[in-house]
mmCIF file of C-alpha atoms in Angstrom:
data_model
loop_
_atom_site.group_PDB
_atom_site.id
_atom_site.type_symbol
_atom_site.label_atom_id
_atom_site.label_comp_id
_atom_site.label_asym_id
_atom_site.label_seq_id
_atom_site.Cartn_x
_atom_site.Cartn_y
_atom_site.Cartn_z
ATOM 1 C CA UNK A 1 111.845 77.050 33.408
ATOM 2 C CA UNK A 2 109.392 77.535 36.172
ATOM 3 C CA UNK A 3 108.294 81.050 37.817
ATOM 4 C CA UNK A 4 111.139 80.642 40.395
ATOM 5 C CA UNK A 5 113.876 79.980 38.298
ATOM 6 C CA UNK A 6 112.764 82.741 35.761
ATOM 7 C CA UNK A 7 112.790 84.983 39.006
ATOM 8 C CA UNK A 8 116.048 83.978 40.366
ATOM 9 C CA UNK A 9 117.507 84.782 36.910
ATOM 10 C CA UNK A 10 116.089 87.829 37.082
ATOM 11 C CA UNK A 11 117.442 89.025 40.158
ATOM 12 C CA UNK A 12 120.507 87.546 39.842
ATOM 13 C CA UNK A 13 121.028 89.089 35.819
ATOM 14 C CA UNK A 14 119.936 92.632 37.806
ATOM 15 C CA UNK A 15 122.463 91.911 40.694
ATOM 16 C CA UNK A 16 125.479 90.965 37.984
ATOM 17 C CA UNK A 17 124.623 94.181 36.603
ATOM 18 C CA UNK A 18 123.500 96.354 38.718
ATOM 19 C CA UNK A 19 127.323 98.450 38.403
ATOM 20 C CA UNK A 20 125.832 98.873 34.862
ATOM 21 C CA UNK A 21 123.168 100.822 35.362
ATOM 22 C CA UNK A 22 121.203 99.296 32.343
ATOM 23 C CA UNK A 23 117.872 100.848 31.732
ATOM 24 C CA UNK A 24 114.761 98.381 31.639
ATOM 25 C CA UNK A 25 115.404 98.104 27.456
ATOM 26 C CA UNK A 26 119.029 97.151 27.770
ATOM 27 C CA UNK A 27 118.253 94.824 30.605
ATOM 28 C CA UNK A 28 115.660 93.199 28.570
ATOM 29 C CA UNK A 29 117.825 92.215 25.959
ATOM 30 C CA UNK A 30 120.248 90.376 28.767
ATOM 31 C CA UNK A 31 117.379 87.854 29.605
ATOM 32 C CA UNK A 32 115.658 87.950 26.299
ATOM 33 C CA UNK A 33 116.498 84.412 25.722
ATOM 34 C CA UNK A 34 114.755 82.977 28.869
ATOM 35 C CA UNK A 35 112.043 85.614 29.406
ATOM 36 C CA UNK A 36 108.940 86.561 26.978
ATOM 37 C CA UNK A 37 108.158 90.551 26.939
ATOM 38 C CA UNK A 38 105.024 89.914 28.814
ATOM 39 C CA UNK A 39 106.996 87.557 31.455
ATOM 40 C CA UNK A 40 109.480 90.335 31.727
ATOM 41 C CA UNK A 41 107.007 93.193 32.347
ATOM 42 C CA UNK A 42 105.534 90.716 34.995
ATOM 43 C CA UNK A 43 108.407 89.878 37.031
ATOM 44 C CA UNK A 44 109.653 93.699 36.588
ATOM 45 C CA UNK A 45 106.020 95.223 37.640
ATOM 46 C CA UNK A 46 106.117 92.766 41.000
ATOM 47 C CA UNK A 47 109.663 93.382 42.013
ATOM 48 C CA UNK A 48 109.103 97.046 41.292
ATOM 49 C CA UNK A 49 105.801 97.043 43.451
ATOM 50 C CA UNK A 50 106.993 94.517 46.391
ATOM 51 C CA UNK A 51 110.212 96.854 47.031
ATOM 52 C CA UNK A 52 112.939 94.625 45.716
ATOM 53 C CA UNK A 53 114.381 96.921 43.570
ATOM 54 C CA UNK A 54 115.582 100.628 44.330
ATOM 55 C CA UNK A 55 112.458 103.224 43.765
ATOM 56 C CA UNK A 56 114.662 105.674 41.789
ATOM 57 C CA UNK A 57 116.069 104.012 39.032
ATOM 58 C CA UNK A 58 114.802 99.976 39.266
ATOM 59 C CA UNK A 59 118.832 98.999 38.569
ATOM 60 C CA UNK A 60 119.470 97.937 41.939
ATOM 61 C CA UNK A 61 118.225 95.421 44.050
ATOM 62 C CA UNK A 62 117.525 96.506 47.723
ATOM 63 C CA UNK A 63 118.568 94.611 51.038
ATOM 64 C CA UNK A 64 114.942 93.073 50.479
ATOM 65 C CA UNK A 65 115.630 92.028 46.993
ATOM 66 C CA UNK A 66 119.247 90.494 48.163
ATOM 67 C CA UNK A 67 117.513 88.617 50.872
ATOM 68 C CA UNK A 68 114.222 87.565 48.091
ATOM 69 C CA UNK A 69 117.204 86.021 45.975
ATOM 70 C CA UNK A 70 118.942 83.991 48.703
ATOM 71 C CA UNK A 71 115.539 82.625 49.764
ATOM 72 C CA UNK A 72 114.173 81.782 46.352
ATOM 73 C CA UNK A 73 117.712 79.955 45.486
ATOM 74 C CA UNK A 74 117.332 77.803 48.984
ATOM 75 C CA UNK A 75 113.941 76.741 48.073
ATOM 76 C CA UNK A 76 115.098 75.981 44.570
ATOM 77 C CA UNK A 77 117.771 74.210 45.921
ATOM 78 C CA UNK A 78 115.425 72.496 48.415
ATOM 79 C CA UNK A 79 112.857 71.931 45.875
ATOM 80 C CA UNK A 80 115.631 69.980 43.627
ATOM 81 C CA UNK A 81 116.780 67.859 46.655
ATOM 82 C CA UNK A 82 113.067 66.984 47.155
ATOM 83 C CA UNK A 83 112.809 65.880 43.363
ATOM 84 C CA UNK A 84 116.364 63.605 43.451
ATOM 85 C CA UNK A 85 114.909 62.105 47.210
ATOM 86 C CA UNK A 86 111.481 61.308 45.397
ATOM 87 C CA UNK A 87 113.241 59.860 42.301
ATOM 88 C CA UNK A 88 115.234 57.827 44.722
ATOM 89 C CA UNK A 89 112.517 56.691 46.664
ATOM 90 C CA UNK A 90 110.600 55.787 43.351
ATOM 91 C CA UNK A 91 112.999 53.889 42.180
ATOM 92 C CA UNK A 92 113.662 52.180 45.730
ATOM 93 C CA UNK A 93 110.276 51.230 45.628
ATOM 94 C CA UNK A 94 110.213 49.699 42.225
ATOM 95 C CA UNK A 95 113.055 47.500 42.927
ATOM 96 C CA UNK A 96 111.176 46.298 46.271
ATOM 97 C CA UNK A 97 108.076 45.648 43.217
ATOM 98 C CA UNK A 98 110.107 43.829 41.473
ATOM 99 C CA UNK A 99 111.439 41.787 44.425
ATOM 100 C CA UNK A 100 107.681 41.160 45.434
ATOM 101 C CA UNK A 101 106.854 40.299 41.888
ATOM 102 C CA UNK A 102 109.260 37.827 41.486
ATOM 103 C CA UNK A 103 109.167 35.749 45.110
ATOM 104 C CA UNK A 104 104.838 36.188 45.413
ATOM 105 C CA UNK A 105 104.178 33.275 43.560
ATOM 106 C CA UNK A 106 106.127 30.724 45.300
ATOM 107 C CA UNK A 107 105.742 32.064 48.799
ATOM 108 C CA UNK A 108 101.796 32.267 47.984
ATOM 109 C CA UNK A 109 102.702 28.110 46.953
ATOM 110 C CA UNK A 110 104.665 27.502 49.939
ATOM 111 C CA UNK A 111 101.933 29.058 52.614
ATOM 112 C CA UNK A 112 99.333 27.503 50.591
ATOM 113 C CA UNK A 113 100.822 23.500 50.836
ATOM 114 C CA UNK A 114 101.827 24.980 54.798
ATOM 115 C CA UNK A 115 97.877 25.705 54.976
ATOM 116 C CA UNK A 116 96.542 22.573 53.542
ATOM 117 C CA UNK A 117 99.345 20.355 55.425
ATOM 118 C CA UNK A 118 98.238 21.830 59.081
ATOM 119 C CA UNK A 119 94.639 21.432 57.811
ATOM 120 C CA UNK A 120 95.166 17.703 57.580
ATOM 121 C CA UNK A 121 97.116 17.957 60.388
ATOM 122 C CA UNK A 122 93.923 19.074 62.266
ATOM 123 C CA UNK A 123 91.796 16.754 60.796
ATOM 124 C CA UNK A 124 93.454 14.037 61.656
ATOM 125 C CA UNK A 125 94.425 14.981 65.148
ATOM 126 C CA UNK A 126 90.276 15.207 65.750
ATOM 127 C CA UNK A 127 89.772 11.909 64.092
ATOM 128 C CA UNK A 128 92.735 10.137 66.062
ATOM 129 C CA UNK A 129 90.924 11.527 69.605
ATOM 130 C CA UNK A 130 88.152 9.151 68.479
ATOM 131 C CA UNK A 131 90.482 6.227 68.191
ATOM 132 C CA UNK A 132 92.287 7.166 71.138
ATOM 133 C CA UNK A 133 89.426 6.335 73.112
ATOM 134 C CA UNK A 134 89.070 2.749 71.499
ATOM 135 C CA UNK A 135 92.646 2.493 72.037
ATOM 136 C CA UNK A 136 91.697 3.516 76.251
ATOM 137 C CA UNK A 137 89.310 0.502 76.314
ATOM 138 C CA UNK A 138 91.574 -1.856 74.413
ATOM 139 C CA UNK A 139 94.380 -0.680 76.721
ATOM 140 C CA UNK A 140 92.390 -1.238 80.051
ATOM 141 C CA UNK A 141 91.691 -4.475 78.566
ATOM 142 C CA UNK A 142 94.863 -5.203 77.906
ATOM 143 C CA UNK A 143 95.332 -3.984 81.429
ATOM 144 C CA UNK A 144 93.164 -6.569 83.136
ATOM 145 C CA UNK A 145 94.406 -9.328 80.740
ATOM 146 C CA UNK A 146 97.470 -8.597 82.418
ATOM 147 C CA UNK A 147 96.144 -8.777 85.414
ATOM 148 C CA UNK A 148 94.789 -12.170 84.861
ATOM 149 C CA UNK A 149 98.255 -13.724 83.646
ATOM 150 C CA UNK A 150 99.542 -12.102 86.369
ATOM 151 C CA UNK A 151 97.018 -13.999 88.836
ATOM 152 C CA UNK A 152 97.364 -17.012 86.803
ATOM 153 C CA UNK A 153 101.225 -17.384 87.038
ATOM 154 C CA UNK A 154 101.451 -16.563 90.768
ATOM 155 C CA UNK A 155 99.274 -19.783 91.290
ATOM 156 C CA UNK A 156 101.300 -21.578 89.109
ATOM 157 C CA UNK A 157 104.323 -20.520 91.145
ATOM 158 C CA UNK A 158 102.536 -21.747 94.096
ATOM 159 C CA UNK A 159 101.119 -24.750 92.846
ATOM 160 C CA UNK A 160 104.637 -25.747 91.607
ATOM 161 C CA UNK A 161 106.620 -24.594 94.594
ATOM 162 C CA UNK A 162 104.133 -26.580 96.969
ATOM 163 C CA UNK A 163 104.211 -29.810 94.834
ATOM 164 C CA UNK A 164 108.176 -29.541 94.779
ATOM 165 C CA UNK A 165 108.332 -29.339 98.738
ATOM 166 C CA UNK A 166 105.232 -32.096 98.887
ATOM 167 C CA UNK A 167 107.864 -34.242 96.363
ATOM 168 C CA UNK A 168 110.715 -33.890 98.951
ATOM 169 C CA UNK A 169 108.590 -34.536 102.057
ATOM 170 C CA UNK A 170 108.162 -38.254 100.463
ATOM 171 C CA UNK A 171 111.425 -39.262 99.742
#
């Protein structure tokens, strides 16, 4: 037990028993089980000198020492709650371990082929800009190759179309 639970037990034994009117011997042997002598005189001589119990006969608590108990149960209480949240959270956090543990590897495999594939990728987009400009002259070649047939089948239209009219004309 901690020094707040040993207190709370203290005021709440002396509140059970306060109709008692058990002297500080008799009272000792109520919490003897959880509380040393020398813990016992302790709590005692600091509820004694902080007002908590009555300044006649120490068998009752006062209004102050009512109030003392309520507060040290709530932070008890709150203190508890705080211990099952942080357990909680703990264990939350070991499952999301776990969870990281177990996908890491093949996520860290998966980005790494991702990397190396747009690093290629790059690469090769660079090196195709250098063909693309061989491929620009070859085009424009291709271009005034064109061009030429072009040229060269319009004459042959004409050539043809003038020696069929120059074939009629002599008949």
């Amino acid at each position: 037990m901690n020094d707040k639970e040993l207190k709370i037990l203290f005021l709440r034994t002396k509140l059970e028993n306060e109709s008692k009117n058990l002297n500080s011997d008799s009272f000792f042997d109520l919490v003897k089980d959880n509380l040393g002598w020398a813990k016992y005189n302790q709590i005692y001589a600091e509820f004694a000198n902080n007002s908590l119990l009555d300044s006649n006969t120490h068998t009752k608590l006062t209004e102050l020492g009512k109030n003392t108990l309520k507060i040290l149960e709530l932070e008890l209480e709150q203190e508890v709650t705080d211990q099952k949240v942080e357990r909680k959270k703990l264990h939350n956090e070991s499952k999301l371990s776990e969870w990281q543990i177990k996908t890491f590897w093949p996520l860290f495999i998966f980005g790494l082929f991702g990397g190396l594939y747009s690093a290629y990728d790059i690469i090769k987009t660079l090196t195709k800009k250098e063909d693309a400009k061989v491929e620009q002259l070859t085009k424009s070649e291709m271009e005034s190759e064109l061009s030429k047939l072009r040229t060269l089948i319009l004459t042959q239209k004409k050539d043809s179309t003038s020696t069929h009219s120059n074939s009629k004309k002599s008949k």
